[in-house]
Amino acid sequence: QVQLVESGGGLVQAGGSLRLSCAVSGHTFSSHAMGWFRQAPGKEREFVAAVDWTGSDTHYADSVEGRFTISRDNAKNTVTLQMNDLTQKDTAIYYCALSYSRLLLVASSDYDYWGQGTQVTVSS
């Protein structure tokens, strides 16, 4: 059974940083693309960042480009989202997701397994 468990969320002041981690078990992690999505209250889930199976190809939403960094450690079955210079607009539940594809993807419908989410709250 595939499990994705996010951690690292919390409350941070605007301008601060957080590091989210997602631990994957029950599947061959290194063969699959991974992504991060987020959902703010009253809004639809949106793409944040994705990384291909090797870790060499990444893609970001325009809203986080230059502030967030996605990376993966295939030896540890983890994917990480480093978030810097946070703003209140980044407040949301953040989800990691695994796709059967090796290539990075931006549509939530292309992902096959999801974590339970971790709350990120940015205060003014």
mmCIF file of N, CA and C in Angstrom:
data_model
loop_
_atom_site.group_PDB
_atom_site.id
_atom_site.type_symbol
_atom_site.label_atom_id
_atom_site.label_comp_id
_atom_site.label_asym_id
_atom_site.label_seq_id
_atom_site.Cartn_x
_atom_site.Cartn_y
_atom_site.Cartn_z
ATOM 1 N N GLN A 1 0.840 -1.191 0.000
ATOM 2 C CA GLN A 1 0.000 0.000 0.000
ATOM 3 C C GLN A 1 0.874 1.239 0.000
ATOM 4 N N VAL A 2 0.621 2.126 -0.937
ATOM 5 C CA VAL A 2 1.411 3.344 -1.050
ATOM 6 C C VAL A 2 0.960 4.353 0.001
ATOM 7 N N GLN A 3 1.915 4.919 0.691
ATOM 8 C CA GLN A 3 1.618 5.947 1.678
ATOM 9 C C GLN A 3 2.526 7.142 1.481
ATOM 10 N N LEU A 4 1.954 8.325 1.541
ATOM 11 C CA LEU A 4 2.694 9.567 1.485
ATOM 12 C C LEU A 4 2.366 10.340 2.755
ATOM 13 N N VAL A 5 3.390 10.730 3.486
ATOM 14 C CA VAL A 5 3.186 11.418 4.752
ATOM 15 C C VAL A 5 3.978 12.717 4.734
ATOM 16 N N GLU A 6 3.251 13.831 4.775
ATOM 17 C CA GLU A 6 3.878 15.151 4.797
ATOM 18 C C GLU A 6 4.182 15.567 6.229
ATOM 19 N N SER A 7 5.197 16.400 6.358
ATOM 20 C CA SER A 7 5.538 16.983 7.652
ATOM 21 C C SER A 7 6.211 18.320 7.412
ATOM 22 N N GLY A 8 6.313 19.110 8.475
ATOM 23 C CA GLY A 8 7.041 20.368 8.391
ATOM 24 C C GLY A 8 6.183 21.605 8.309
ATOM 25 N N GLY A 9 4.871 21.446 8.232
ATOM 26 C CA GLY A 9 4.019 22.612 8.203
ATOM 27 C C GLY A 9 3.976 23.313 9.545
ATOM 28 N N GLY A 10 3.349 24.483 9.551
ATOM 29 C CA GLY A 10 3.240 25.217 10.799
ATOM 30 C C GLY A 10 2.907 26.666 10.568
ATOM 31 N N LEU A 11 3.104 27.452 11.610
ATOM 32 C CA LEU A 11 2.836 28.883 11.584
ATOM 33 C C LEU A 11 4.155 29.636 11.466
ATOM 34 N N VAL A 12 4.210 30.562 10.526
ATOM 35 C CA VAL A 12 5.428 31.340 10.307
ATOM 36 C C VAL A 12 5.041 32.768 9.955
ATOM 37 N N GLN A 13 5.885 33.697 10.299
ATOM 38 C CA GLN A 13 5.629 35.095 9.945
ATOM 39 C C GLN A 13 5.979 35.349 8.485
ATOM 40 N N ALA A 14 5.339 36.346 7.934
ATOM 41 C CA ALA A 14 5.647 36.733 6.560
ATOM 42 C C ALA A 14 7.138 37.041 6.428
ATOM 43 N N GLY A 15 7.705 36.558 5.326
ATOM 44 C CA GLY A 15 9.132 36.705 5.117
ATOM 45 C C GLY A 15 9.955 35.544 5.625
ATOM 46 N N GLY A 16 9.314 34.663 6.379
ATOM 47 C CA GLY A 16 10.018 33.526 6.944
ATOM 48 C C GLY A 16 10.079 32.348 5.990
ATOM 49 N N SER A 17 10.604 31.238 6.523
ATOM 50 C CA SER A 17 10.804 30.037 5.712
ATOM 51 C C SER A 17 10.247 28.808 6.422
ATOM 52 N N LEU A 18 9.881 27.831 5.616
ATOM 53 C CA LEU A 18 9.499 26.518 6.113
ATOM 54 C C LEU A 18 10.025 25.473 5.152
ATOM 55 N N ARG A 19 10.238 24.292 5.674
ATOM 56 C CA ARG A 19 10.702 23.182 4.853
ATOM 57 C C ARG A 19 9.735 22.022 5.034
ATOM 58 N N LEU A 20 9.044 21.681 3.976
ATOM 59 C CA LEU A 20 8.110 20.561 4.005
ATOM 60 C C LEU A 20 8.803 19.299 3.492
ATOM 61 N N SER A 21 8.482 18.197 4.104
ATOM 62 C CA SER A 21 9.003 16.907 3.660
ATOM 63 C C SER A 21 7.850 15.948 3.422
ATOM 64 N N CYS A 22 8.080 15.030 2.520
ATOM 65 C CA CYS A 22 7.081 14.004 2.222
ATOM 66 C C CYS A 22 7.816 12.662 2.151
ATOM 67 N N ALA A 23 7.440 11.771 3.016
ATOM 68 C CA ALA A 23 8.037 10.434 3.043
ATOM 69 C C ALA A 23 7.111 9.456 2.330
ATOM 70 N N VAL A 24 7.672 8.694 1.426
ATOM 71 C CA VAL A 24 6.885 7.765 0.610
ATOM 72 C C VAL A 24 7.265 6.330 0.958
ATOM 73 N N SER A 25 6.266 5.496 1.120
ATOM 74 C CA SER A 25 6.506 4.083 1.370
ATOM 75 C C SER A 25 5.540 3.246 0.543
ATOM 76 N N GLY A 26 5.895 1.985 0.343
ATOM 77 C CA GLY A 26 5.013 1.061 -0.339
ATOM 78 C C GLY A 26 5.067 1.113 -1.840
ATOM 79 N N HIS A 27 6.043 1.840 -2.390
ATOM 80 C CA HIS A 27 6.142 1.912 -3.845
ATOM 81 C C HIS A 27 7.584 2.214 -4.232
ATOM 82 N N THR A 28 7.912 1.964 -5.483
ATOM 83 C CA THR A 28 9.261 2.254 -5.970
ATOM 84 C C THR A 28 9.378 3.747 -6.221
ATOM 85 N N PHE A 29 9.745 4.450 -5.188
ATOM 86 C CA PHE A 29 9.747 5.915 -5.212
ATOM 87 C C PHE A 29 10.593 6.472 -6.348
ATOM 88 N N SER A 30 11.751 5.906 -6.573
ATOM 89 C CA SER A 30 12.709 6.486 -7.504
ATOM 90 C C SER A 30 12.261 6.421 -8.960
ATOM 91 N N SER A 31 11.196 5.704 -9.263
ATOM 92 C CA SER A 31 10.737 5.568 -10.645
ATOM 93 C C SER A 31 9.634 6.545 -11.015
ATOM 94 N N HIS A 32 9.285 7.428 -10.102
ATOM 95 C CA HIS A 32 8.096 8.246 -10.324
ATOM 96 C C HIS A 32 8.326 9.723 -10.077
ATOM 97 N N ALA A 33 7.605 10.533 -10.857
ATOM 98 C CA ALA A 33 7.610 11.971 -10.625
ATOM 99 C C ALA A 33 6.844 12.287 -9.343
ATOM 100 N N MET A 34 7.215 13.387 -8.731
ATOM 101 C CA MET A 34 6.561 13.839 -7.499
ATOM 102 C C MET A 34 6.153 15.296 -7.647
ATOM 103 N N GLY A 35 5.104 15.652 -6.953
ATOM 104 C CA GLY A 35 4.644 17.028 -7.014
ATOM 105 C C GLY A 35 4.150 17.519 -5.671
ATOM 106 N N TRP A 36 4.086 18.826 -5.561
ATOM 107 C CA TRP A 36 3.464 19.497 -4.415
ATOM 108 C C TRP A 36 2.318 20.357 -4.935
ATOM 109 N N PHE A 37 1.223 20.286 -4.235
ATOM 110 C CA PHE A 37 0.047 21.094 -4.540
ATOM 111 C C PHE A 37 -0.399 21.764 -3.245
ATOM 112 N N ARG A 38 -1.264 22.746 -3.374
ATOM 113 C CA ARG A 38 -1.800 23.396 -2.182
ATOM 114 C C ARG A 38 -3.242 23.801 -2.419
ATOM 115 N N GLN A 39 -3.952 23.924 -1.307
ATOM 116 C CA GLN A 39 -5.344 24.338 -1.372
ATOM 117 C C GLN A 39 -5.620 25.307 -0.251
ATOM 118 N N ALA A 40 -5.981 26.512 -0.627
ATOM 119 C CA ALA A 40 -6.335 27.541 0.341
ATOM 120 C C ALA A 40 -7.834 27.481 0.601
ATOM 121 N N PRO A 41 -8.291 28.002 1.740
ATOM 122 C CA PRO A 41 -9.726 27.968 2.054
ATOM 123 C C PRO A 41 -10.563 28.616 0.959
ATOM 124 N N GLY A 42 -11.576 27.900 0.502
ATOM 125 C CA GLY A 42 -12.468 28.432 -0.503
ATOM 126 C C GLY A 42 -11.928 28.417 -1.916
ATOM 127 N N LYS A 43 -10.752 27.832 -2.094
ATOM 128 C CA LYS A 43 -10.148 27.802 -3.421
ATOM 129 C C LYS A 43 -9.893 26.361 -3.861
ATOM 130 N N GLU A 44 -9.687 26.211 -5.152
ATOM 131 C CA GLU A 44 -9.375 24.899 -5.685
ATOM 132 C C GLU A 44 -7.908 24.551 -5.419
ATOM 133 N N ARG A 45 -7.624 23.257 -5.436
ATOM 134 C CA ARG A 45 -6.248 22.812 -5.290
ATOM 135 C C ARG A 45 -5.439 23.290 -6.490
ATOM 136 N N GLU A 46 -4.232 23.789 -6.230
ATOM 137 C CA GLU A 46 -3.414 24.305 -7.308
ATOM 138 C C GLU A 46 -2.004 23.721 -7.261
ATOM 139 N N PHE A 47 -1.410 23.669 -8.422
ATOM 140 C CA PHE A 47 -0.050 23.166 -8.574
ATOM 141 C C PHE A 47 0.943 24.131 -7.943
ATOM 142 N N VAL A 48 1.960 23.569 -7.286
ATOM 143 C CA VAL A 48 3.014 24.380 -6.688
ATOM 144 C C VAL A 48 4.355 24.073 -7.353
ATOM 145 N N ALA A 49 4.739 22.789 -7.343
ATOM 146 C CA ALA A 49 6.048 22.416 -7.879
ATOM 147 C C ALA A 49 6.054 20.937 -8.195
ATOM 148 N N ALA A 50 6.942 20.556 -9.121
ATOM 149 C CA ALA A 50 7.068 19.146 -9.477
ATOM 150 C C ALA A 50 8.512 18.838 -9.820
ATOM 151 N N VAL A 51 8.853 17.565 -9.666
ATOM 152 C CA VAL A 51 10.204 17.099 -9.983
ATOM 153 C C VAL A 51 10.091 15.755 -10.684
ATOM 154 N N ASP A 52 10.953 15.526 -11.682
ATOM 155 C CA ASP A 52 10.903 14.254 -12.389
ATOM 156 C C ASP A 52 11.589 13.173 -11.557
ATOM 157 N N TRP A 53 11.600 11.963 -12.093
ATOM 158 C CA TRP A 53 12.060 10.814 -11.312
ATOM 159 C C TRP A 53 13.544 10.889 -10.963
ATOM 160 N N THR A 54 14.326 11.617 -11.752
ATOM 161 C CA THR A 54 15.760 11.700 -11.474
ATOM 162 C C THR A 54 16.091 12.829 -10.513
ATOM 163 N N GLY A 55 15.198 13.804 -10.431
ATOM 164 C CA GLY A 55 15.478 14.990 -9.637
ATOM 165 C C GLY A 55 16.138 16.105 -10.422
ATOM 166 N N SER A 56 16.422 15.885 -11.676
ATOM 167 C CA SER A 56 17.153 16.875 -12.462
ATOM 168 C C SER A 56 16.246 17.883 -13.161
ATOM 169 N N ASP A 57 14.997 17.553 -13.305
ATOM 170 C CA ASP A 57 14.043 18.431 -13.992
ATOM 171 C C ASP A 57 12.974 18.871 -13.006
ATOM 172 N N THR A 58 12.831 20.185 -12.859
ATOM 173 C CA THR A 58 11.834 20.727 -11.927
ATOM 174 C C THR A 58 10.997 21.793 -12.631
ATOM 175 N N HIS A 59 9.841 22.046 -12.048
ATOM 176 C CA HIS A 59 8.946 23.079 -12.597
ATOM 177 C C HIS A 59 8.162 23.692 -11.453
ATOM 178 N N TYR A 60 7.910 24.998 -11.560
ATOM 179 C CA TYR A 60 7.245 25.716 -10.475
ATOM 180 C C TYR A 60 6.084 26.550 -11.008
ATOM 181 N N ALA A 61 5.103 26.739 -10.157
ATOM 182 C CA ALA A 61 4.070 27.716 -10.464
ATOM 183 C C ALA A 61 4.704 29.098 -10.463
ATOM 184 N N ASP A 62 4.158 29.994 -11.279
ATOM 185 C CA ASP A 62 4.705 31.345 -11.351
ATOM 186 C C ASP A 62 4.705 32.025 -9.987
ATOM 187 N N SER A 63 3.700 31.718 -9.188
ATOM 188 C CA SER A 63 3.539 32.387 -7.895
ATOM 189 C C SER A 63 4.620 32.025 -6.890
ATOM 190 N N VAL A 64 5.336 30.931 -7.115
ATOM 191 C CA VAL A 64 6.356 30.505 -6.152
ATOM 192 C C VAL A 64 7.750 30.464 -6.770
ATOM 193 N N GLU A 65 7.842 30.682 -8.071
ATOM 194 C CA GLU A 65 9.137 30.644 -8.763
ATOM 195 C C GLU A 65 10.124 31.593 -8.099
ATOM 196 N N GLY A 66 11.312 31.081 -7.812
ATOM 197 C CA GLY A 66 12.343 31.893 -7.186
ATOM 198 C C GLY A 66 12.297 31.913 -5.668
ATOM 199 N N ARG A 67 11.201 31.427 -5.086
ATOM 200 C CA ARG A 67 11.075 31.394 -3.623
ATOM 201 C C ARG A 67 11.053 29.961 -3.088
ATOM 202 N N PHE A 68 10.484 29.055 -3.860
ATOM 203 C CA PHE A 68 10.356 27.659 -3.440
ATOM 204 C C PHE A 68 11.328 26.796 -4.234
ATOM 205 N N THR A 69 11.798 25.729 -3.580
ATOM 206 C CA THR A 69 12.669 24.768 -4.241
ATOM 207 C C THR A 69 12.220 23.358 -3.910
ATOM 208 N N ILE A 70 11.991 22.572 -4.943
ATOM 209 C CA ILE A 70 11.625 21.172 -4.746
ATOM 210 C C ILE A 70 12.848 20.309 -5.002
ATOM 211 N N SER A 71 13.004 19.288 -4.183
ATOM 212 C CA SER A 71 14.119 18.369 -4.367
ATOM 213 C C SER A 71 13.690 16.992 -3.877
ATOM 214 N N ARG A 72 14.473 15.999 -4.252
ATOM 215 C CA ARG A 72 14.131 14.643 -3.829
ATOM 216 C C ARG A 72 15.401 13.886 -3.479
ATOM 217 N N ASP A 73 15.236 12.934 -2.590
ATOM 218 C CA ASP A 73 16.330 12.051 -2.199
ATOM 219 C C ASP A 73 15.838 10.631 -2.436
ATOM 220 N N ASN A 74 16.245 10.054 -3.534
ATOM 221 C CA ASN A 74 15.735 8.717 -3.889
ATOM 222 C C ASN A 74 16.259 7.635 -2.946
ATOM 223 N N ALA A 75 17.345 7.908 -2.292
ATOM 224 C CA ALA A 75 17.860 6.929 -1.328
ATOM 225 C C ALA A 75 17.027 6.899 -0.053
ATOM 226 N N LYS A 76 16.392 8.030 0.244
ATOM 227 C CA LYS A 76 15.593 8.125 1.470
ATOM 228 C C LYS A 76 14.097 8.139 1.196
ATOM 229 N N ASN A 77 13.722 8.021 -0.082
ATOM 230 C CA ASN A 77 12.296 8.038 -0.453
ATOM 231 C C ASN A 77 11.576 9.278 0.054
ATOM 232 N N THR A 78 12.210 10.413 -0.093
ATOM 233 C CA THR A 78 11.597 11.648 0.366
ATOM 234 C C THR A 78 11.668 12.728 -0.718
ATOM 235 N N VAL A 79 10.689 13.599 -0.677
ATOM 236 C CA VAL A 79 10.687 14.794 -1.500
ATOM 237 C C VAL A 79 10.479 15.986 -0.570
ATOM 238 N N THR A 80 11.180 17.052 -0.851
ATOM 239 C CA THR A 80 11.203 18.210 0.031
ATOM 240 C C THR A 80 10.797 19.463 -0.721
ATOM 241 N N LEU A 81 10.117 20.343 -0.029
ATOM 242 C CA LEU A 81 9.767 21.644 -0.591
ATOM 243 C C LEU A 81 10.300 22.710 0.363
ATOM 244 N N GLN A 82 11.341 23.388 -0.048
ATOM 245 C CA GLN A 82 11.896 24.498 0.725
ATOM 246 C C GLN A 82 11.162 25.760 0.314
ATOM 247 N N MET A 83 10.560 26.428 1.281
ATOM 248 C CA MET A 83 9.759 27.608 0.999
ATOM 249 C C MET A 83 10.368 28.808 1.708
ATOM 250 N N ASN A 84 10.774 29.784 0.941
ATOM 251 C CA ASN A 84 11.387 30.998 1.480
ATOM 252 C C ASN A 84 10.544 32.215 1.159
ATOM 253 N N ASP A 85 10.790 33.277 1.909
ATOM 254 C CA ASP A 85 10.103 34.550 1.667
ATOM 255 C C ASP A 85 8.585 34.353 1.586
ATOM 256 N N LEU A 86 8.057 33.675 2.552
ATOM 257 C CA LEU A 86 6.637 33.344 2.551
ATOM 258 C C LEU A 86 5.778 34.582 2.736
ATOM 259 N N THR A 87 4.611 34.549 2.095
ATOM 260 C CA THR A 87 3.625 35.609 2.234
ATOM 261 C C THR A 87 2.294 34.994 2.669
ATOM 262 N N GLN A 88 1.364 35.845 3.046
ATOM 263 C CA GLN A 88 0.065 35.356 3.495
ATOM 264 C C GLN A 88 -0.647 34.604 2.372
ATOM 265 N N LYS A 89 -0.335 34.930 1.138
ATOM 266 C CA LYS A 89 -0.937 34.227 0.014
ATOM 267 C C LYS A 89 -0.493 32.776 -0.074
ATOM 268 N N ASP A 90 0.560 32.428 0.644
ATOM 269 C CA ASP A 90 1.033 31.038 0.647
ATOM 270 C C ASP A 90 0.307 30.185 1.682
ATOM 271 N N THR A 91 -0.547 30.800 2.482
ATOM 272 C CA THR A 91 -1.301 30.048 3.477
ATOM 273 C C THR A 91 -2.223 29.047 2.792
ATOM 274 N N ALA A 92 -2.071 27.777 3.140
ATOM 275 C CA ALA A 92 -2.860 26.719 2.507
ATOM 276 C C ALA A 92 -2.500 25.385 3.152
ATOM 277 N N ILE A 93 -3.266 24.372 2.791
ATOM 278 C CA ILE A 93 -2.859 23.006 3.090
ATOM 279 C C ILE A 93 -2.008 22.532 1.907
ATOM 280 N N TYR A 94 -0.850 21.994 2.223
ATOM 281 C CA TYR A 94 0.076 21.555 1.183
ATOM 282 C C TYR A 94 0.055 20.028 1.110
ATOM 283 N N TYR A 95 -0.042 19.535 -0.110
ATOM 284 C CA TYR A 95 -0.119 18.106 -0.355
ATOM 285 C C TYR A 95 1.033 17.655 -1.249
ATOM 286 N N CYS A 96 1.626 16.531 -0.928
ATOM 287 C CA CYS A 96 2.548 15.931 -1.886
ATOM 288 C C CYS A 96 1.818 14.819 -2.628
ATOM 289 N N ALA A 97 2.295 14.545 -3.826
ATOM 290 C CA ALA A 97 1.619 13.578 -4.681
ATOM 291 C C ALA A 97 2.639 12.813 -5.513
ATOM 292 N N LEU A 98 2.294 11.582 -5.820
ATOM 293 C CA LEU A 98 3.139 10.703 -6.626
ATOM 294 C C LEU A 98 2.416 10.349 -7.916
ATOM 295 N N SER A 99 3.154 10.423 -9.012
ATOM 296 C CA SER A 99 2.581 10.065 -10.310
ATOM 297 C C SER A 99 3.241 8.800 -10.837
ATOM 298 N N TYR A 100 2.486 7.990 -11.548
ATOM 299 C CA TYR A 100 3.077 6.826 -12.189
ATOM 300 C C TYR A 100 4.067 7.225 -13.273
ATOM 301 N N SER A 101 3.937 8.442 -13.777
ATOM 302 C CA SER A 101 4.847 8.914 -14.810
ATOM 303 C C SER A 101 6.222 9.228 -14.228
ATOM 304 N N ARG A 102 7.237 9.122 -15.071
ATOM 305 C CA ARG A 102 8.579 9.538 -14.675
ATOM 306 C C ARG A 102 8.787 11.021 -14.946
ATOM 307 N N LEU A 103 7.996 11.575 -15.843
ATOM 308 C CA LEU A 103 8.155 12.967 -16.246
ATOM 309 C C LEU A 103 7.336 13.867 -15.342
ATOM 310 N N LEU A 104 7.831 15.050 -15.072
ATOM 311 C CA LEU A 104 7.102 15.947 -14.179
ATOM 312 C C LEU A 104 5.815 16.417 -14.853
ATOM 313 N N LEU A 105 4.790 16.565 -14.043
ATOM 314 C CA LEU A 105 3.450 16.906 -14.509
ATOM 315 C C LEU A 105 2.881 17.978 -13.607
ATOM 316 N N VAL A 106 1.971 18.787 -14.154
ATOM 317 C CA VAL A 106 1.436 19.903 -13.378
ATOM 318 C C VAL A 106 -0.051 19.773 -13.066
ATOM 319 N N ALA A 107 -0.730 18.840 -13.689
ATOM 320 C CA ALA A 107 -2.163 18.688 -13.441
ATOM 321 C C ALA A 107 -2.383 17.698 -12.306
ATOM 322 N N SER A 108 -3.258 18.054 -11.384
ATOM 323 C CA SER A 108 -3.512 17.163 -10.257
ATOM 324 C C SER A 108 -4.079 15.826 -10.722
ATOM 325 N N SER A 109 -4.782 15.828 -11.834
ATOM 326 C CA SER A 109 -5.374 14.596 -12.347
ATOM 327 C C SER A 109 -4.326 13.605 -12.835
ATOM 328 N N ASP A 110 -3.101 14.050 -13.024
ATOM 329 C CA ASP A 110 -2.019 13.180 -13.483
ATOM 330 C C ASP A 110 -1.303 12.466 -12.334
ATOM 331 N N TYR A 111 -1.704 12.780 -11.115
ATOM 332 C CA TYR A 111 -1.087 12.173 -9.940
ATOM 333 C C TYR A 111 -1.994 11.089 -9.370
ATOM 334 N N ASP A 112 -1.353 10.041 -8.893
ATOM 335 C CA ASP A 112 -2.088 8.830 -8.534
ATOM 336 C C ASP A 112 -2.223 8.594 -7.037
ATOM 337 N N TYR A 113 -1.309 9.125 -6.270
ATOM 338 C CA TYR A 113 -1.372 8.963 -4.820
ATOM 339 C C TYR A 113 -1.105 10.310 -4.154
ATOM 340 N N TRP A 114 -1.792 10.513 -3.037
ATOM 341 C CA TRP A 114 -1.722 11.787 -2.343
ATOM 342 C C TRP A 114 -1.496 11.568 -0.848
ATOM 343 N N GLY A 115 -0.800 12.543 -0.262
ATOM 344 C CA GLY A 115 -0.682 12.557 1.184
ATOM 345 C C GLY A 115 -1.904 13.203 1.803
ATOM 346 N N GLN A 116 -1.903 13.252 3.123
ATOM 347 C CA GLN A 116 -3.051 13.793 3.844
ATOM 348 C C GLN A 116 -2.999 15.313 3.961
ATOM 349 N N GLY A 117 -1.847 15.886 3.665
ATOM 350 C CA GLY A 117 -1.712 17.334 3.706
ATOM 351 C C GLY A 117 -1.121 17.839 5.002
ATOM 352 N N THR A 118 -0.469 18.986 4.908
ATOM 353 C CA THR A 118 0.074 19.653 6.089
ATOM 354 C C THR A 118 -0.237 21.138 5.988
ATOM 355 N N GLN A 119 -0.666 21.711 7.088
ATOM 356 C CA GLN A 119 -1.117 23.103 7.095
ATOM 357 C C GLN A 119 0.066 24.051 7.184
ATOM 358 N N VAL A 120 0.065 25.039 6.313
ATOM 359 C CA VAL A 120 1.034 26.135 6.369
ATOM 360 C C VAL A 120 0.243 27.423 6.549
ATOM 361 N N THR A 121 0.563 28.142 7.598
ATOM 362 C CA THR A 121 -0.104 29.407 7.883
ATOM 363 C C THR A 121 0.942 30.499 7.998
ATOM 364 N N VAL A 122 0.776 31.544 7.200
ATOM 365 C CA VAL A 122 1.717 32.658 7.210
ATOM 366 C C VAL A 122 1.001 33.876 7.798
ATOM 367 N N SER A 123 1.527 34.397 8.870
ATOM 368 C CA SER A 123 0.924 35.545 9.530
ATOM 369 C C SER A 123 1.615 36.837 9.098
ATOM 370 N N SER A 124 0.896 37.924 9.283
ATOM 371 C CA SER A 124 1.455 39.225 8.878
ATOM 372 C C SER A 124 2.431 39.754 9.909
#
